Short mmCIF file of C-alpha atoms in Angstrom, two decimals:
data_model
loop_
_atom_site.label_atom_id
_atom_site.label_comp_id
_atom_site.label_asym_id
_atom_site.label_seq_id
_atom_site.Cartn_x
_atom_site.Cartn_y
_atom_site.Cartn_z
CA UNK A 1 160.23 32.02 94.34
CA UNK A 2 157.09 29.39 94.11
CA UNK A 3 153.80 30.55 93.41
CA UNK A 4 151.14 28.32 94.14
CA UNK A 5 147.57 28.96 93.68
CA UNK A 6 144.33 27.73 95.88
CA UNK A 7 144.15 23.93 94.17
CA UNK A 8 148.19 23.49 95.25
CA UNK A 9 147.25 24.78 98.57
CA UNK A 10 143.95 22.75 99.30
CA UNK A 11 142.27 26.17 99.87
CA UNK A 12 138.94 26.10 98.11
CA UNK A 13 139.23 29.63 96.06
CA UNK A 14 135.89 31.83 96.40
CA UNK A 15 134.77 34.78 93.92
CA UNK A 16 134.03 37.66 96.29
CA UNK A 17 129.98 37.87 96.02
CA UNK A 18 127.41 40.66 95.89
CA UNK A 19 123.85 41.21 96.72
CA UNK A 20 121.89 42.19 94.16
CA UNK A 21 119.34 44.55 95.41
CA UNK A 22 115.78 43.21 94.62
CA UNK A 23 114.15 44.07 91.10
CA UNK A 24 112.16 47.31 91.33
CA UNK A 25 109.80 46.72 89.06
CA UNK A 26 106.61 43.89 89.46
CA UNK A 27 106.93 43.72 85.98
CA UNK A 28 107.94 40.07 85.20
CA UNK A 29 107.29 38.59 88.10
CA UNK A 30 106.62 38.41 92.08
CA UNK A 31 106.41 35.89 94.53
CA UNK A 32 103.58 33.83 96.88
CA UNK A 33 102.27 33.41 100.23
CA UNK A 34 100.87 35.23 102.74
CA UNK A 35 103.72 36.89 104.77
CA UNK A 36 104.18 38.70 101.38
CA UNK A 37 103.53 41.88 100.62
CA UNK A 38 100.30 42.62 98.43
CA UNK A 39 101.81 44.15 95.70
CA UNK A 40 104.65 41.85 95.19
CA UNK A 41 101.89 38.32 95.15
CA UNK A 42 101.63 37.10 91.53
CA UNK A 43 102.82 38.82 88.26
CA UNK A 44 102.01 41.39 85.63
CA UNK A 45 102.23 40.80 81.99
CA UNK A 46 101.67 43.83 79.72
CA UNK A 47 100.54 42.79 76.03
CA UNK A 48 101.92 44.37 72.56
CA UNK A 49 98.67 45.93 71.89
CA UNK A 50 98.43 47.98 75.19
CA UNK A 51 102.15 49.64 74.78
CA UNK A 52 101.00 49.97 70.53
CA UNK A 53 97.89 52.18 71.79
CA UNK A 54 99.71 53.70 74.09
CA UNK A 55 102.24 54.83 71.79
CA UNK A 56 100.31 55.76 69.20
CA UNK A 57 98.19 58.05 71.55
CA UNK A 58 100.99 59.72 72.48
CA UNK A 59 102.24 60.63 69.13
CA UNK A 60 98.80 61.79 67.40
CA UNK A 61 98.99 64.20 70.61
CA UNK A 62 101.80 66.19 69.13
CA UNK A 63 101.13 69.11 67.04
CA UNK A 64 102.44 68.59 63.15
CA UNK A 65 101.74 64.60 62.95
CA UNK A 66 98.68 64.77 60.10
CA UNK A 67 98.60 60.72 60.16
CA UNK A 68 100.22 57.47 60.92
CA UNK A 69 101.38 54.44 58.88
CA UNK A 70 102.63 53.93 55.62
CA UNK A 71 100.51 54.41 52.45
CA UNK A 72 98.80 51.30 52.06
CA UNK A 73 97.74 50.66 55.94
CA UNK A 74 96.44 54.29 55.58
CA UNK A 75 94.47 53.48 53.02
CA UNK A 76 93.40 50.70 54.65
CA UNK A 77 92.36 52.76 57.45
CA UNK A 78 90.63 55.26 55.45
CA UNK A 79 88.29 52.51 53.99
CA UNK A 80 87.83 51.19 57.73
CA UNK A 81 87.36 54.66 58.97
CA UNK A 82 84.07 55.00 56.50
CA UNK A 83 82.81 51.90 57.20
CA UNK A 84 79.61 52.23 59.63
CA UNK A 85 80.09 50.98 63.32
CA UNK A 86 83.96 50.65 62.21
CA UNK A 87 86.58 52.22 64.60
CA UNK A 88 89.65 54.26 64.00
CA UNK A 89 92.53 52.18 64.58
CA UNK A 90 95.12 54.15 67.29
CA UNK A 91 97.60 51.21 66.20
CA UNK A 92 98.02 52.26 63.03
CA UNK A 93 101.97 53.13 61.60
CA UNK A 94 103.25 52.02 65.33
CA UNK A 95 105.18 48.66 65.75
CA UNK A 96 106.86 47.17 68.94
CA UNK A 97 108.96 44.86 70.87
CA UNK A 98 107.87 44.33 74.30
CA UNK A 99 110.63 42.48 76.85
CA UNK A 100 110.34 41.84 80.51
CA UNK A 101 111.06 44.72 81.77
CA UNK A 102 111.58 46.85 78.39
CA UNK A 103 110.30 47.81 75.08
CA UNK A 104 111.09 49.35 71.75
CA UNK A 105 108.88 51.02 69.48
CA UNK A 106 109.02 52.21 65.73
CA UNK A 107 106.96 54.72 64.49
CA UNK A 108 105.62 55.72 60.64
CA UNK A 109 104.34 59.65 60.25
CA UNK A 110 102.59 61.48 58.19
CA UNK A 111 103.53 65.26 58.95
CA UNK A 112 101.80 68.80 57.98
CA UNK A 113 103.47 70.55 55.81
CA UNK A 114 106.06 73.48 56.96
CA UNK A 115 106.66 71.66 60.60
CA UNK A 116 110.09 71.45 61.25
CA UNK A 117 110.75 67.49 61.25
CA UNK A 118 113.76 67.28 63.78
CA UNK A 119 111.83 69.53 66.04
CA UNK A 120 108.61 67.12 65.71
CA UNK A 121 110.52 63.79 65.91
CA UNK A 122 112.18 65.24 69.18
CA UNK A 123 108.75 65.45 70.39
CA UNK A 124 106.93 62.86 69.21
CA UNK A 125 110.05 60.45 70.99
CA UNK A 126 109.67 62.53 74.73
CA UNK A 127 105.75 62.12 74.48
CA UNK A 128 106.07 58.54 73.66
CA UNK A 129 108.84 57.58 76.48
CA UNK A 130 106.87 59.33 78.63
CA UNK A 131 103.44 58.11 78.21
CA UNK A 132 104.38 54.20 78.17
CA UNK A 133 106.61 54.71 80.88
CA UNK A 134 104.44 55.94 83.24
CA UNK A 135 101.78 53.99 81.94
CA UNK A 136 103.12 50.56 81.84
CA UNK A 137 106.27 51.05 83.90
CA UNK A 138 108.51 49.52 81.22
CA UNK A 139 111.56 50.87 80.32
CA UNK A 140 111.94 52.39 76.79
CA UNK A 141 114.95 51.44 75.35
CA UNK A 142 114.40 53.44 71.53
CA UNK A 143 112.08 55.11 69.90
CA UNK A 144 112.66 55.01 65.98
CA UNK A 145 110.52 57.85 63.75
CA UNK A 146 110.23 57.63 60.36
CA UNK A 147 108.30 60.12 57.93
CA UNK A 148 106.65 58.71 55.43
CA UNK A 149 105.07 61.56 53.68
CA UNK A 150 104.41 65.27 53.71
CA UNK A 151 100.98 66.58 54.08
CA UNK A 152 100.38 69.37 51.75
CA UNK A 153 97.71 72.08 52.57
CA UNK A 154 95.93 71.31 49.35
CA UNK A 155 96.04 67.85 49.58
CA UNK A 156 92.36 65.96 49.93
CA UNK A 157 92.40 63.47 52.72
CA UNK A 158 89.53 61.95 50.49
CA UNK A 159 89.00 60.54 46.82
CA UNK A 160 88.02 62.76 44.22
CA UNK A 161 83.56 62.64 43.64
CA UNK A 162 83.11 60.58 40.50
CA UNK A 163 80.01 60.76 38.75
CA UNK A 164 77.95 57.65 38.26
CA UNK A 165 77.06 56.89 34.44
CA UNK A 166 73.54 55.24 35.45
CA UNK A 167 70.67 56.38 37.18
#
């Protein structure tokens, strides 16, 4: 018995195909011209710093996180917090990657003392998801939580008062 495939045979051999259902999401891109549909004419690009604000937002909601960042951007942001006219910066301790279609986001806390930190990260990851999801409609792949520090209840947010030696 012979076996002969499509090239013997002068059949041209064809991969079954499938349609791929139309992205959901106007995300990375849409198309032109007037028979379209209004909301699918041109395209929407969503910036790092809107899905950083967003996230960080959404974890300074959650009971138990005292701060954000690691020690020296707090610092930082301590000084910049003082400063007249200065702004607090909701950025602070939160990085990302933004895709397409996706994004994933780490994130540096500070929490209080006493909160249970497997209970808080749990939290702090839903609140996140869920804010830039439904606020920029891109996917979150991860959220990664880190704790920095601990926040003690006797622990000064501010430097000691030094006393000036002239008058």
């Amino acid at each position: 018995m012979s076996v002969q495939n499509a090239s013997d045979t002068g059949i041209a051999a064809t991969a079954p195909t499938t349609k791929q259902p139309p992205a959901t999401t106007a995300l990375a891109g849409g198309t032109s011209g007037a028979g379209e549909p209004a909301a699918t004419r041109g395209r929407t690009s969503i910036a790092d710093v809107v899905v950083v604000k967003v996230a960080g937002v959404a974890a300074r909601e959650i009971p138990g996180v005292h701060a954000m960042g690691g020690g020296l951007s707090r610092t930082i942001g301590a000084v910049r917090d003082r400063v007249p006219g200065g702004r607090s910066n909701v950025g602070r301790g939160v990085k990302v990657e933004v895709g397409e279609r996706q994004t994933a986001i780490d994130l540096d806390l500070v929490v209080e003392y006493g909160v249970p930190i497997a209970d808080l990260a749990r939290d702090v990851r839903e609140n996140v998801i869920d804010a830039v999801e439904r606020i920029t409609g891109l996917e979150v792949v991860e959220v990664n939580v880190t704790i920095n520090d601990v926040h003690l209840p006797d622990d000064e947010d501010s430097a000691p008062e030094t006393t000036s030696r002239v008058a």
